[in-house]
Short mmCIF file of N, CA and C in Angstrom, two decimals:
data_model
loop_
_atom_site.label_atom_id
_atom_site.label_comp_id
_atom_site.label_asym_id
_atom_site.label_seq_id
_atom_site.Cartn_x
_atom_site.Cartn_y
_atom_site.Cartn_z
N MET R 1 110.57 99.91 125.39
CA MET R 1 109.36 100.03 124.34
C MET R 1 109.32 99.03 123.22
N VAL R 2 108.76 98.02 123.01
CA VAL R 2 109.19 96.96 121.81
C VAL R 2 108.19 97.59 120.69
N LYS R 3 109.04 97.52 119.61
CA LYS R 3 108.75 97.75 118.35
C LYS R 3 107.98 96.94 117.75
N LYS R 4 106.99 97.49 117.37
CA LYS R 4 105.96 96.46 116.78
C LYS R 4 106.50 96.34 115.17
N PRO R 5 105.98 95.05 114.66
CA PRO R 5 106.45 94.40 113.63
C PRO R 5 105.60 95.12 112.34
N LYS R 6 106.15 95.26 111.28
CA LYS R 6 105.48 96.19 110.09
C LYS R 6 104.88 94.81 109.12
N LEU R 7 103.56 94.90 108.83
CA LEU R 7 102.78 93.78 108.43
C LEU R 7 102.42 93.82 106.91
N ALA R 8 102.31 93.00 106.25
CA ALA R 8 101.61 93.17 104.77
C ALA R 8 100.16 92.07 104.89
N VAL R 9 99.24 92.44 104.27
CA VAL R 9 97.99 91.94 104.39
C VAL R 9 97.91 91.35 102.88
N PHE R 10 97.39 89.90 102.48
CA PHE R 10 97.04 89.54 101.13
C PHE R 10 95.56 89.60 101.37
N ALA R 11 94.86 90.35 100.60
CA ALA R 11 93.23 90.70 100.35
C ALA R 11 92.85 90.27 99.16
N SER R 12 91.41 89.74 99.39
CA SER R 12 90.75 89.54 98.11
C SER R 12 89.38 89.62 98.45
N GLY R 13 88.31 89.85 97.28
CA GLY R 13 87.12 89.71 97.91
C GLY R 13 86.60 91.10 98.31
N THR R 14 85.73 91.13 99.15
CA THR R 14 84.69 92.20 99.56
C THR R 14 85.87 93.09 100.50
N GLY R 15 86.83 92.44 101.32
CA GLY R 15 87.79 93.15 102.06
C GLY R 15 87.26 93.21 103.70
N SER R 16 86.46 92.61 103.98
CA SER R 16 85.87 92.58 105.34
C SER R 16 87.03 92.04 106.41
N ASN R 17 87.73 90.83 105.85
CA ASN R 17 88.72 90.62 106.70
C ASN R 17 89.90 91.48 106.87
N LEU R 18 90.17 92.31 105.97
CA LEU R 18 90.89 93.50 105.80
C LEU R 18 90.61 94.63 106.49
N ALA R 19 89.35 94.79 106.57
CA ALA R 19 88.75 95.78 107.51
C ALA R 19 88.87 95.74 109.06
N ALA R 20 88.72 94.58 109.47
CA ALA R 20 88.82 93.94 110.64
C ALA R 20 90.41 93.99 111.25
N LEU R 21 91.03 93.71 110.28
CA LEU R 21 92.41 93.71 110.64
C LEU R 21 93.26 95.35 110.52
N LEU R 22 92.76 96.26 109.85
CA LEU R 22 92.83 97.62 109.80
C LEU R 22 92.21 98.09 111.19
N LYS R 23 91.04 98.12 111.33
CA LYS R 23 90.51 98.40 112.88
C LYS R 23 91.41 97.86 114.37
N ALA R 24 91.74 96.62 114.05
CA ALA R 24 92.74 96.31 115.16
C ALA R 24 93.66 96.81 115.22
N ALA R 25 94.67 97.04 114.12
CA ALA R 25 95.73 97.77 114.01
C ALA R 25 95.57 99.32 114.54
N GLN R 26 94.58 99.97 113.99
CA GLN R 26 94.21 101.32 114.54
C GLN R 26 93.83 101.19 116.03
N ALA R 27 93.42 100.46 116.56
CA ALA R 27 92.94 100.31 117.92
C ALA R 27 94.17 99.66 118.76
N ASP R 28 95.51 99.66 118.39
CA ASP R 28 96.43 98.73 118.76
C ASP R 28 96.35 97.77 119.60
N THR R 29 95.45 96.90 118.81
CA THR R 29 95.19 95.49 119.48
C THR R 29 95.72 94.36 118.50
N LEU R 30 96.42 94.72 117.40
CA LEU R 30 96.63 93.55 116.22
C LEU R 30 97.96 93.35 116.77
N GLY R 31 99.04 93.91 117.46
CA GLY R 31 100.26 93.73 117.58
C GLY R 31 101.34 94.17 116.45
N GLY R 32 100.93 94.63 115.58
CA GLY R 32 101.72 95.33 114.58
C GLY R 32 101.05 96.28 113.50
N ASP R 33 102.06 96.78 112.75
CA ASP R 33 101.49 98.11 111.85
C ASP R 33 101.32 97.58 110.42
N ILE R 34 100.11 97.91 110.04
CA ILE R 34 100.00 97.16 108.55
C ILE R 34 100.44 98.18 107.41
N VAL R 35 101.29 98.04 106.85
CA VAL R 35 102.20 99.20 105.82
C VAL R 35 101.80 98.54 104.62
N ARG R 36 101.12 97.59 104.12
CA ARG R 36 101.23 97.26 102.63
C ARG R 36 99.80 96.19 102.57
N VAL R 37 98.97 96.56 101.48
CA VAL R 37 98.02 95.70 101.11
C VAL R 37 98.44 94.97 99.62
N VAL R 38 98.59 93.87 99.76
CA VAL R 38 98.53 93.04 98.08
C VAL R 38 96.93 92.60 97.92
N ILE R 39 96.70 93.05 96.85
CA ILE R 39 95.26 92.60 96.18
C ILE R 39 95.50 91.88 94.98
N ASP R 40 94.63 91.00 94.68
CA ASP R 40 94.74 90.29 93.49
C ASP R 40 93.83 90.50 92.55
N ARG R 41 92.81 91.33 92.39
CA ARG R 41 91.87 91.89 91.47
C ARG R 41 91.71 93.42 91.61
N LYS R 42 91.70 94.17 90.63
CA LYS R 42 91.43 95.39 90.70
C LYS R 42 90.00 95.60 91.20
N SER R 43 88.97 94.73 90.93
CA SER R 43 87.68 94.99 91.29
C SER R 43 87.23 94.43 92.67
N ALA R 44 88.17 94.13 93.36
CA ALA R 44 88.29 93.74 94.80
C ALA R 44 87.89 94.75 95.81
N GLY R 45 86.85 94.68 96.51
CA GLY R 45 86.30 95.65 97.77
C GLY R 45 87.27 95.81 98.69
N ALA R 46 88.31 95.20 98.65
CA ALA R 46 89.61 95.68 99.80
C ALA R 46 90.30 96.85 99.11
N ILE R 47 90.08 97.03 97.94
CA ILE R 47 91.17 98.40 97.38
C ILE R 47 90.21 99.74 98.17
N ALA R 48 88.68 99.63 98.11
CA ALA R 48 88.08 100.57 98.71
C ALA R 48 88.23 100.83 100.22
N ILE R 49 88.29 99.41 100.86
CA ILE R 49 88.37 99.45 102.35
C ILE R 49 89.74 99.86 102.76
N SER R 50 91.00 99.67 102.02
CA SER R 50 91.91 100.14 102.40
C SER R 50 92.34 101.72 102.16
N GLY R 51 91.64 102.13 101.29
CA GLY R 51 91.68 103.78 101.25
C GLY R 51 90.74 104.41 102.12
N LYS R 52 89.77 103.76 102.50
CA LYS R 52 88.84 104.63 103.25
C LYS R 52 89.00 104.34 104.76
N LEU R 53 89.74 103.53 105.43
CA LEU R 53 90.23 103.22 106.51
C LEU R 53 91.81 103.85 106.88
N THR R 54 92.48 104.19 105.97
CA THR R 54 93.96 104.68 106.41
C THR R 54 94.46 105.61 105.19
N LEU R 55 95.32 106.33 105.91
CA LEU R 55 96.00 107.42 104.76
C LEU R 55 97.47 106.86 104.86
N GLY R 56 97.96 106.94 103.36
CA GLY R 56 99.41 106.60 103.34
C GLY R 56 99.79 105.14 103.32
N LEU R 57 98.58 103.99 103.19
CA LEU R 57 98.69 102.72 103.27
C LEU R 57 98.91 102.32 101.70
N MET R 58 100.14 101.64 101.53
CA MET R 58 100.58 101.16 100.31
C MET R 58 99.61 100.09 99.64
N ALA R 59 99.12 100.08 98.74
CA ALA R 59 98.09 98.75 98.02
C ALA R 59 98.81 98.42 96.95
N ASN R 60 99.11 97.30 96.41
CA ASN R 60 99.58 96.59 95.30
C ASN R 60 98.40 96.14 94.79
N VAL R 61 98.08 96.03 93.52
CA VAL R 61 97.29 94.83 92.88
C VAL R 61 97.99 94.18 92.08
N THR R 62 98.24 92.83 92.30
CA THR R 62 98.70 92.01 91.75
C THR R 62 97.98 91.01 91.04
N ASP R 63 98.02 90.41 89.55
CA ASP R 63 97.44 89.48 89.04
C ASP R 63 97.76 88.21 89.16
N PHE R 64 97.40 87.60 89.92
CA PHE R 64 97.77 86.39 90.18
C PHE R 64 97.20 85.28 89.28
N HIS R 65 96.20 85.60 88.80
CA HIS R 65 95.17 84.91 88.02
C HIS R 65 95.69 84.50 86.27
N GLY R 66 96.63 85.43 85.97
CA GLY R 66 96.92 85.70 84.79
C GLY R 66 97.98 84.10 84.41
N ASN R 67 98.51 83.66 85.17
CA ASN R 67 99.00 82.40 85.06
C ASN R 67 98.35 81.50 85.50
N SER R 68 98.49 79.83 84.66
CA SER R 68 98.17 78.96 84.78
C SER R 68 98.13 78.05 86.06
N ASP R 69 99.11 78.42 86.82
CA ASP R 69 99.31 78.17 88.06
C ASP R 69 100.17 78.96 89.15
N ALA R 70 100.33 78.44 90.31
CA ALA R 70 101.15 79.17 91.39
C ALA R 70 102.74 78.76 90.87
N TRP R 71 103.06 77.66 90.33
CA TRP R 71 104.40 77.37 90.33
C TRP R 71 104.92 78.27 89.12
N GLU R 72 104.11 78.51 87.98
CA GLU R 72 104.36 79.48 86.81
C GLU R 72 104.20 81.00 87.32
N PHE R 73 103.74 81.08 88.16
CA PHE R 73 103.62 82.99 88.81
C PHE R 73 104.98 82.72 89.52
N ASP R 74 105.29 81.66 90.09
CA ASP R 74 106.22 81.90 91.24
C ASP R 74 107.65 82.03 90.36
N ALA R 75 107.82 81.18 89.03
CA ALA R 75 109.21 81.01 88.46
C ALA R 75 109.00 82.48 87.47
N SER R 76 108.16 83.48 87.30
CA SER R 76 108.07 84.49 86.60
C SER R 76 108.65 85.65 87.16
#
């Protein structure tokens, strides 16, 4: 039996892509298990999606927008 990889999903917006990935994972057609969701806004619909479709899924909200650019964020 092959061990499935653990996946992290980065989400934003309404969460429709996250919903599709979670449904594929639950149907065992994704090829991995989603164990974490990283979301860039507290208001993103992906937060509600991750809570409705799974139990025990870790979701983190990380504010990438508080820094002037990605280089500054990476350096912090």
